[in-house]
PDB file of C-alpha atoms in Angstrom:
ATOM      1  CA  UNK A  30     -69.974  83.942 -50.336  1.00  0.00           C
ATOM      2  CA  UNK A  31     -67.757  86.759 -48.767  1.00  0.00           C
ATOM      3  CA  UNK A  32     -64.743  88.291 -50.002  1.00  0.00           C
ATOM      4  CA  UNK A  33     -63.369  87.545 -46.950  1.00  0.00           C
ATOM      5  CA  UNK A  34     -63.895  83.537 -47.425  1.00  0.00           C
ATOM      6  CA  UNK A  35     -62.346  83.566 -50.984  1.00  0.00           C
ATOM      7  CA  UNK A  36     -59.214  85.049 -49.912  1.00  0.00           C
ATOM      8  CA  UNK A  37     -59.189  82.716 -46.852  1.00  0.00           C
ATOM      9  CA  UNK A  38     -59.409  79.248 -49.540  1.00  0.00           C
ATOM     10  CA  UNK A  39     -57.565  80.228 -51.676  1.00  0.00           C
ATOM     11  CA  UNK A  40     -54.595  80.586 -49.291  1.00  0.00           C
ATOM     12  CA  UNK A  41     -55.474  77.393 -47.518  1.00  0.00           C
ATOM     13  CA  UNK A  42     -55.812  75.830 -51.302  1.00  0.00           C
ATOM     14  CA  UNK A  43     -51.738  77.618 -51.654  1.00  0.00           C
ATOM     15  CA  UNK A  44     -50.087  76.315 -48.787  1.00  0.00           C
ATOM     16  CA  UNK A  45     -51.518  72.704 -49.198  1.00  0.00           C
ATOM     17  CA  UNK A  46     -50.606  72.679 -52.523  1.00  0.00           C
ATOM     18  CA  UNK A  47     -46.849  74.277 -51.499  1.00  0.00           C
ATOM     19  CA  UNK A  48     -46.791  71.352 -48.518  1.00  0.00           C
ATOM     20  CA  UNK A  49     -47.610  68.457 -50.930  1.00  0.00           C
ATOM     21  CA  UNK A  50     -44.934  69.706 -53.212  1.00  0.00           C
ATOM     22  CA  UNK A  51     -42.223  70.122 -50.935  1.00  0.00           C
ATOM     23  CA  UNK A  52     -42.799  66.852 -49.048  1.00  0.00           C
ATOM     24  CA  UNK A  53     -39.531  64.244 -49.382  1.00  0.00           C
ATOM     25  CA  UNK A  54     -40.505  61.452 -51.839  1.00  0.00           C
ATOM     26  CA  UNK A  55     -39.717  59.135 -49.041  1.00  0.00           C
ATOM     27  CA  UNK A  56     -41.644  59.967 -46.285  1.00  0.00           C
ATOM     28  CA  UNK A  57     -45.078  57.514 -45.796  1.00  0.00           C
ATOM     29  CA  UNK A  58     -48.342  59.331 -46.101  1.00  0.00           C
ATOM     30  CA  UNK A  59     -51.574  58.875 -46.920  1.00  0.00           C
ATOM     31  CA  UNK A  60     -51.646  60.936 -49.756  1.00  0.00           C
ATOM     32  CA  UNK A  61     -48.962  59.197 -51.595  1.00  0.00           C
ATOM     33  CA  UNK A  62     -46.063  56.406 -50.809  1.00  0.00           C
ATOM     34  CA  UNK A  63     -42.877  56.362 -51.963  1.00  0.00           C
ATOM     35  CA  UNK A  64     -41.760  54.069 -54.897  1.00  0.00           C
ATOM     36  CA  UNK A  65     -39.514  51.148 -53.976  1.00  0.00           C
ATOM     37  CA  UNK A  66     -36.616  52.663 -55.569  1.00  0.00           C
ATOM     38  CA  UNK A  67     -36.497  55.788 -53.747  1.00  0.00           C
ATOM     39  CA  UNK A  68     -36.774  54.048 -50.656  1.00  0.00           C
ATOM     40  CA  UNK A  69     -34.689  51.617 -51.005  1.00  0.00           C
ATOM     41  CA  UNK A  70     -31.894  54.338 -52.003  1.00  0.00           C
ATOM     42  CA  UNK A  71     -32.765  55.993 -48.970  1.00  0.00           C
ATOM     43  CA  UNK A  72     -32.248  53.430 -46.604  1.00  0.00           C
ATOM     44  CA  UNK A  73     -29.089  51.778 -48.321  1.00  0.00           C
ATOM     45  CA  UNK A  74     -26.637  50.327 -45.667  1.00  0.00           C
ATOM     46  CA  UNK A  75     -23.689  52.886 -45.254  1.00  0.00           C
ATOM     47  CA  UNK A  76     -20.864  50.548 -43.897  1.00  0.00           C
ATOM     48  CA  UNK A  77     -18.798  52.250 -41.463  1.00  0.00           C
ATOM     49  CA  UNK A  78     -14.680  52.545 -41.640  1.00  0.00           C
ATOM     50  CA  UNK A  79     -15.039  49.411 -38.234  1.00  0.00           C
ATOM     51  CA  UNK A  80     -16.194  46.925 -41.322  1.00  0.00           C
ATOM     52  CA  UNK A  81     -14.222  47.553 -43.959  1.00  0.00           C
ATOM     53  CA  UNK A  82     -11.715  44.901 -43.089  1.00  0.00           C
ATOM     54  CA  UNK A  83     -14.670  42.445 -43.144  1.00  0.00           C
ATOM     55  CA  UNK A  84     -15.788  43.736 -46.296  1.00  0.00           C
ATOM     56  CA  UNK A  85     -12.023  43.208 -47.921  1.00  0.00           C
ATOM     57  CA  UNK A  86     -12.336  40.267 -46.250  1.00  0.00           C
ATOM     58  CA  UNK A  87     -15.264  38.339 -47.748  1.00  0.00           C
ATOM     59  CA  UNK A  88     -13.833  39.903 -50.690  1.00  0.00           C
ATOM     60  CA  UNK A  89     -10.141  38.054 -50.611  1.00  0.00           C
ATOM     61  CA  UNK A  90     -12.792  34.807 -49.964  1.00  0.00           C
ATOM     62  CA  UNK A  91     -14.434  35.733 -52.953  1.00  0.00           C
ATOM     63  CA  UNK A  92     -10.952  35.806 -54.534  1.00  0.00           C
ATOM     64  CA  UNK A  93      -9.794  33.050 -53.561  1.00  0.00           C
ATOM     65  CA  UNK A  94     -13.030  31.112 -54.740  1.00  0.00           C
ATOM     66  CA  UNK A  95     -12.284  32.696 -58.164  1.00  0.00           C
ATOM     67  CA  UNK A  96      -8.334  31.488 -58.033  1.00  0.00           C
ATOM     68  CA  UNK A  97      -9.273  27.665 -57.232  1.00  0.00           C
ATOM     69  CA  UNK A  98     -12.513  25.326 -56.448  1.00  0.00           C
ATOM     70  CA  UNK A  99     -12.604  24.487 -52.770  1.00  0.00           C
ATOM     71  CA  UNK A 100     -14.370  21.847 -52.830  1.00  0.00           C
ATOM     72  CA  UNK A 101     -14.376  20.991 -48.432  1.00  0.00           C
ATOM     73  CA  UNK A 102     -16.458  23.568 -46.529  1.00  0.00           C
ATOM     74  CA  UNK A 103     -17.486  23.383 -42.678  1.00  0.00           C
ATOM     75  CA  UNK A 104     -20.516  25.215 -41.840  1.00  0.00           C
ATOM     76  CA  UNK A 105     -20.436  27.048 -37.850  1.00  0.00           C
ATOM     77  CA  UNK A 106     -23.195  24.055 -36.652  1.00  0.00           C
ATOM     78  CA  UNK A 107     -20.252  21.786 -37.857  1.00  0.00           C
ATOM     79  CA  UNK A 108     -17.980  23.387 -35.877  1.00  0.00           C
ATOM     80  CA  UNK A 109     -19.482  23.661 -33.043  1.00  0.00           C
ATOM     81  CA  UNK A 110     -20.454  19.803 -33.222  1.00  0.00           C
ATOM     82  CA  UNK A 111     -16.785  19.600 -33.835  1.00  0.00           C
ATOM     83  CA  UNK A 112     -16.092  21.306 -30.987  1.00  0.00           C
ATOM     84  CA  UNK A 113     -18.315  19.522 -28.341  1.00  0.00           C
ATOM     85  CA  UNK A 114     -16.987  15.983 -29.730  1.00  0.00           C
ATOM     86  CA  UNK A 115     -13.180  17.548 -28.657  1.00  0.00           C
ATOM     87  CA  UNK A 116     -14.334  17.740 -25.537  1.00  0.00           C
ATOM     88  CA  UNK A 117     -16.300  14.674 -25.193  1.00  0.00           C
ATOM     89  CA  UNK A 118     -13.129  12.997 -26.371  1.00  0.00           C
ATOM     90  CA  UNK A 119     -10.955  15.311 -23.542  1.00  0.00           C
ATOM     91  CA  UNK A 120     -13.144  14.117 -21.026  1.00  0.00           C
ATOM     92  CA  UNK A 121     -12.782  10.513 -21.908  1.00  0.00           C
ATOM     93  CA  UNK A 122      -8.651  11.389 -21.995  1.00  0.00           C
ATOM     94  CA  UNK A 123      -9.258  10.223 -25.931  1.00  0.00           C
ATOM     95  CA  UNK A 124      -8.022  13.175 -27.315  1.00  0.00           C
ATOM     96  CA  UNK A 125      -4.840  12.869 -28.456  1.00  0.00           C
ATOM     97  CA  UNK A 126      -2.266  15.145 -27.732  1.00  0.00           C
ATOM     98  CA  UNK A 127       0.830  17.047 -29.072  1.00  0.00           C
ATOM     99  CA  UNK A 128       3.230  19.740 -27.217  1.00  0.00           C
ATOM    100  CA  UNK A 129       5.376  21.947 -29.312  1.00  0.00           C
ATOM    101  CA  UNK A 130       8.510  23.125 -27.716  1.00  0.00           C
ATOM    102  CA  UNK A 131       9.045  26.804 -27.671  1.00  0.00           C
ATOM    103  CA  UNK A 132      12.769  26.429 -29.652  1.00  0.00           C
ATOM    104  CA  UNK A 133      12.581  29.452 -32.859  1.00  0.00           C
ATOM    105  CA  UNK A 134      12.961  26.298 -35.414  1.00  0.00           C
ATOM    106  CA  UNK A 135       9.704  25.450 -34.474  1.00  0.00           C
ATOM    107  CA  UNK A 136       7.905  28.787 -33.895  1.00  0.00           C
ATOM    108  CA  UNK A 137       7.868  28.586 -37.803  1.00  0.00           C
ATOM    109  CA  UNK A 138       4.546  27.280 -38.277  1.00  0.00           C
ATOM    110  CA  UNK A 139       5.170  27.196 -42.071  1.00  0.00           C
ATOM    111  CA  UNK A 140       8.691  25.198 -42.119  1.00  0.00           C
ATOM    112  CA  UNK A 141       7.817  22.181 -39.051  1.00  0.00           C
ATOM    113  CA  UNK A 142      10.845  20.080 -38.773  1.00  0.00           C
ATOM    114  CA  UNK A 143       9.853  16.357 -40.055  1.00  0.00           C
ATOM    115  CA  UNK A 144       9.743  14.954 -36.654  1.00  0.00           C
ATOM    116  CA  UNK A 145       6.830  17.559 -35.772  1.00  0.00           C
ATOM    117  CA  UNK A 146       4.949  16.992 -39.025  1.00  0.00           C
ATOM    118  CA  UNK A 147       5.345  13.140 -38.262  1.00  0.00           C
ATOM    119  CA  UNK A 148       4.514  13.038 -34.640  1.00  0.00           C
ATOM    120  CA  UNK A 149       1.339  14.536 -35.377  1.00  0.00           C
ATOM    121  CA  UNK A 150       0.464  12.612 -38.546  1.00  0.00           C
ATOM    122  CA  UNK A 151       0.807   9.653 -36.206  1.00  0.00           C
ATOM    123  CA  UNK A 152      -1.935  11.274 -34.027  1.00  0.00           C
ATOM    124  CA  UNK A 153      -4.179  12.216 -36.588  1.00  0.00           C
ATOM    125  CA  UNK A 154      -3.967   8.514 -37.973  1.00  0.00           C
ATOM    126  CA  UNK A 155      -5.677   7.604 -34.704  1.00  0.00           C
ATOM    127  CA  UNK A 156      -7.893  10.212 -34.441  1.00  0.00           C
ATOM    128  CA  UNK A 157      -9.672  12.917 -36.914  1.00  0.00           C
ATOM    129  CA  UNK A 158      -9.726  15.243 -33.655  1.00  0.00           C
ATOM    130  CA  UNK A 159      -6.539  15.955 -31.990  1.00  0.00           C
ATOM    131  CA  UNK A 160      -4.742  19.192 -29.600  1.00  0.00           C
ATOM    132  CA  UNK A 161      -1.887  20.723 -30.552  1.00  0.00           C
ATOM    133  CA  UNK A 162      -0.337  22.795 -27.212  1.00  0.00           C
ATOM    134  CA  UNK A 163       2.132  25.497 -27.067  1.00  0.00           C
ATOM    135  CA  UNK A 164       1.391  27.349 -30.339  1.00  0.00           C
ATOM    136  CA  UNK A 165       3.252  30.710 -29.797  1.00  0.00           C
ATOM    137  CA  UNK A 166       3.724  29.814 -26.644  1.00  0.00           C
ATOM    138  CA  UNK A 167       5.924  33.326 -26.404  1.00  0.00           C
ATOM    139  CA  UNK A 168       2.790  35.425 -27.930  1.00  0.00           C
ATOM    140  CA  UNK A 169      -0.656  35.220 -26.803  1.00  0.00           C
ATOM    141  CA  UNK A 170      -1.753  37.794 -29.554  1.00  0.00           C
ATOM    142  CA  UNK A 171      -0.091  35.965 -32.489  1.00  0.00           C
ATOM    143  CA  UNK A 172      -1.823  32.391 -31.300  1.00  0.00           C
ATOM    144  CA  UNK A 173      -4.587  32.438 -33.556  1.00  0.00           C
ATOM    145  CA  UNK A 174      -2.451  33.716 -36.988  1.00  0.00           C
ATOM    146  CA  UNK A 175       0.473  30.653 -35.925  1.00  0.00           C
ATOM    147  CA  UNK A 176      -2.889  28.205 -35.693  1.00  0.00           C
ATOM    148  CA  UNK A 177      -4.316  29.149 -38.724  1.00  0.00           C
ATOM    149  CA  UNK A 178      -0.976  28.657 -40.547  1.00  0.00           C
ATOM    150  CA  UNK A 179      -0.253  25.353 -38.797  1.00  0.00           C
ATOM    151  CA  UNK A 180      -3.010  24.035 -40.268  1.00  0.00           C
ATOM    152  CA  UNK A 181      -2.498  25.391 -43.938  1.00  0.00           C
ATOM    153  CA  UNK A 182       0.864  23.602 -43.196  1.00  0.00           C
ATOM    154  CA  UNK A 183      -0.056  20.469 -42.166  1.00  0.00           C
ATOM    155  CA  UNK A 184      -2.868  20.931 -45.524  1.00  0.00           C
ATOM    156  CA  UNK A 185      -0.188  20.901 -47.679  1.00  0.00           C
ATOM    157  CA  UNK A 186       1.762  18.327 -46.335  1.00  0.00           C
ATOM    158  CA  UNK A 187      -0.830  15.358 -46.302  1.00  0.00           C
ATOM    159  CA  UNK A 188      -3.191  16.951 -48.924  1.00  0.00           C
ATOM    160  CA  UNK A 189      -5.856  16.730 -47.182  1.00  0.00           C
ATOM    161  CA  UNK A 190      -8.422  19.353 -45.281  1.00  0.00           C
ATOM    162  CA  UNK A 191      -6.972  20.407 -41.705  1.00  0.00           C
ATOM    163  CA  UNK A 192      -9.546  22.510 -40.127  1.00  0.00           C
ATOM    164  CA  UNK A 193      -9.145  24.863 -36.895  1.00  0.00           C
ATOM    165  CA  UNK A 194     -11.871  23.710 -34.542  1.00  0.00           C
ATOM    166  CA  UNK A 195     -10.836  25.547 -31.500  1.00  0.00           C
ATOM    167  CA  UNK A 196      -8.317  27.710 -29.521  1.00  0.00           C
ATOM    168  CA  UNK A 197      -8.195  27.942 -26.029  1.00  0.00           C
ATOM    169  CA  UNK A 198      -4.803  29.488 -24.358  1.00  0.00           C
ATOM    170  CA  UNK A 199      -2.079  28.490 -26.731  1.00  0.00           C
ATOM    171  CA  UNK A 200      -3.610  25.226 -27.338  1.00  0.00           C
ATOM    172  CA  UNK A 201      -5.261  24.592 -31.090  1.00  0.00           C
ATOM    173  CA  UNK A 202      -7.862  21.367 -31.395  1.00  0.00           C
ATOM    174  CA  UNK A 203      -7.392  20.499 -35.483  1.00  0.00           C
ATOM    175  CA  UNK A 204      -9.773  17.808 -37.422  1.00  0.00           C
ATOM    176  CA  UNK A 205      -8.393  15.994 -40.404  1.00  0.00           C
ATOM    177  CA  UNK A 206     -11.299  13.901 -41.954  1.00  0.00           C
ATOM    178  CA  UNK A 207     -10.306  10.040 -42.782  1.00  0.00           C
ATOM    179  CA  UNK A 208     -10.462   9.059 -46.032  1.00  0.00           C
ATOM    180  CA  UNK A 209     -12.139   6.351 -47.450  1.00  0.00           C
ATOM    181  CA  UNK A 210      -9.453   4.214 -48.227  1.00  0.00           C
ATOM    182  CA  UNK A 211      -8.301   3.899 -44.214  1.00  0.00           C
ATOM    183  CA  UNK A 212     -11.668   2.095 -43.437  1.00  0.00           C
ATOM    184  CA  UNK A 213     -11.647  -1.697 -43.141  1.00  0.00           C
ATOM    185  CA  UNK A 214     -12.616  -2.803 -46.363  1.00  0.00           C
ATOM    186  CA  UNK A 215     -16.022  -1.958 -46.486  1.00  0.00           C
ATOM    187  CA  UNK A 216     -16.346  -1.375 -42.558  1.00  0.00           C
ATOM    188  CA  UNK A 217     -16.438   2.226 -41.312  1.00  0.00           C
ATOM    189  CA  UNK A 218     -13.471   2.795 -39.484  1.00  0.00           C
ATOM    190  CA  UNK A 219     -14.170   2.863 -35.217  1.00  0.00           C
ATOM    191  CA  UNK A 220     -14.071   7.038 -34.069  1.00  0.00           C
ATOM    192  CA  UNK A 221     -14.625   8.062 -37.631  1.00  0.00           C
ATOM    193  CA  UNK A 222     -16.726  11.531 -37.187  1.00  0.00           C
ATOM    194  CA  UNK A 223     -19.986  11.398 -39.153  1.00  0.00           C
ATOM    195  CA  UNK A 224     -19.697  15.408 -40.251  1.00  0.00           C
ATOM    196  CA  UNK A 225     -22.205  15.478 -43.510  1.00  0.00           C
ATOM    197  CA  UNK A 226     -20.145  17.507 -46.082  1.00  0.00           C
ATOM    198  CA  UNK A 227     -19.481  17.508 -49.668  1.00  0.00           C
ATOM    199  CA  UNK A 228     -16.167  16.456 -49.736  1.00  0.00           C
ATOM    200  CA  UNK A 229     -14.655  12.933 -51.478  1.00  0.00           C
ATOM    201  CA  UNK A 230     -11.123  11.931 -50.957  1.00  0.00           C
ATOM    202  CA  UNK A 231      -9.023  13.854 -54.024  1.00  0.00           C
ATOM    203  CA  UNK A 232     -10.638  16.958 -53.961  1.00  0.00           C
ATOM    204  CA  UNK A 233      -8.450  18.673 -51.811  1.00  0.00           C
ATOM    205  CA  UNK A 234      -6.524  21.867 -53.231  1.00  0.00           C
ATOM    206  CA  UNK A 235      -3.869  24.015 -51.910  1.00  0.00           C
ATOM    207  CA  UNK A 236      -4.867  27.324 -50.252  1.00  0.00           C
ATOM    208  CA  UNK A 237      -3.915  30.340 -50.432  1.00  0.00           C
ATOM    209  CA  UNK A 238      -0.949  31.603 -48.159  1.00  0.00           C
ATOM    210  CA  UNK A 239       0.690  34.788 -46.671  1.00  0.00           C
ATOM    211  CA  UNK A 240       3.312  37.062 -48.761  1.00  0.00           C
ATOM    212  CA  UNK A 241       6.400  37.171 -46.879  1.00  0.00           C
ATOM    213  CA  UNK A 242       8.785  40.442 -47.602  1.00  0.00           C
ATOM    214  CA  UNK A 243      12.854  39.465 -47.009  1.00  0.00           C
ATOM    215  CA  UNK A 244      13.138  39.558 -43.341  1.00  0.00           C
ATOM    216  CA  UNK A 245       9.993  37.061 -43.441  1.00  0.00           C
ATOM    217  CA  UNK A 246       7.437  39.492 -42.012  1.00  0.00           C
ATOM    218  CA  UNK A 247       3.811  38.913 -43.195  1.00  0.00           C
ATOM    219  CA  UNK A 248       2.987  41.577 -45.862  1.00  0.00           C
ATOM    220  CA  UNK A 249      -0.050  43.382 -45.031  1.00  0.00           C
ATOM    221  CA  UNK A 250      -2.596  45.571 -46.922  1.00  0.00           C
ATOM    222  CA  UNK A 251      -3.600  48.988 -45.358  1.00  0.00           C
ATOM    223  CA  UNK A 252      -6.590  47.008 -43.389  1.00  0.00           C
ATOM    224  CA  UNK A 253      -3.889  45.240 -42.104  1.00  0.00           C
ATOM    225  CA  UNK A 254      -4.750  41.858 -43.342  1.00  0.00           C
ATOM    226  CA  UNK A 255      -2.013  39.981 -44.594  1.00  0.00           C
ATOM    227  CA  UNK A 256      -1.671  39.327 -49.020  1.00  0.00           C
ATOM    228  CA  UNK A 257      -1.843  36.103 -49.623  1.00  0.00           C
ATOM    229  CA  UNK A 258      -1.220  33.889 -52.644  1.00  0.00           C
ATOM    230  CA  UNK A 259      -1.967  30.275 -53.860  1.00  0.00           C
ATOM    231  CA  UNK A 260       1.653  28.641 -53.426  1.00  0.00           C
ATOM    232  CA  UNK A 261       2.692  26.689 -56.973  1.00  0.00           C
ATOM    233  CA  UNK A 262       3.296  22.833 -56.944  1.00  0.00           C
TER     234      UNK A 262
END
């Protein structure tokens, strides 16, 4: 063999050798593939700054799970059965109805003068699904906080789960499940939803609600969701 040959594998023999130890860990081949640890550090989710209020989010959930056993959960499928029942019962004009008037007393979702909270206890005692209209009817943008803490409200006021089905405009469709003891003695009660879920009447705990500074503004963190807190009895 030449002289001229040597020299020639032995720098092929160098650069291949150079190539193969060079090559990221990561990178498929057919001379090697990468271990699962490696790649799976490699191709870890970064989250971007757009989802770190989710993230804090599902963390203050997590929080709240770990500050008291909620025990009534609606899954989206339930909601959205939820919702098309509404509008079954909108359709039929069986939807019962409430209209908040746009006076400040009753802007405060969180302090409902007894007349309010008993007008719509009435309505809930004839249906589980019923509309509540002109919720911050002077603020489109703060419709969906006021809903949310209109139904915490009413929570705490009857004890029971109040769930936001739906918000359309400034109107808020809320479902209150029945309990067991407003059937007919052993008869299931005529409109009662059939919504499979773990809950049993009594299991219901409070939630956890916003931090208000002194002039009553919502404290917020720097995602801008608002602190909240489990109120005491």
């Amino acid at each position: 063999m030449s002289a001229c040959a040597l020299v020639l594998m032995a720098t092929t023999s160098t650069t291949l050798a150079f190539q193969s130890s060079t090559r990221p860990r990561w990178i498929r081949s057919k001379l090697s593939s990468p271990s699962t640890t490696c790649t799976s550090h490699l191709t870890q989710y970064r989250p971007s700054n757009t989802n770190k209020s989710m993230q804090l989010r599902l963390h203050l959930d997590e929080d709240d799970i770990d500050d008291e056993v909620i025990d009534f959960f609606v899954s989206p499928e339930q909601i959205s059965f939820l919702r098309k029942e509404a509008n079954k019962r909108e359709a039929r004009n069986k939807l019962p109805r409430f209209n908040l008037s746009t006076s400040s007393q009753q802007e405060d979702m969180e302090n409902l003068p007894n007349e309010t909270i008993d007008a719509i206890s009435n309505l809930f005692e004839q249906s589980e699904l019923i509309e509540v209209r002109g919720v911050s009817k002077n603020s489109k943008r703060k419709v969906y906080e006021m809903a949310q803490t209109l139904a915490s409200t009413l929570e705490n006021v009857y004890e029971t789960p109040v769930i936001v089905v739906e918000i359309k405009g400034f109107a808020v469709k809320l479902y209150r499940p029945w309990s067991e003891d407003e059937d007919d003695n052993e008869t299931m009660r005529e409109g009662r939803i059939q919504l499979r879920t773990n809950y049993k009447p009594g299991q219901w705990t409070r939630k956890a609600k916003p931090i208000r500074d002194f002039r009553g503004q919502i404290i917020t963190d720097e995602f801008g969701n608002s602190v909240k807190e489990v109120p005491e009895d």
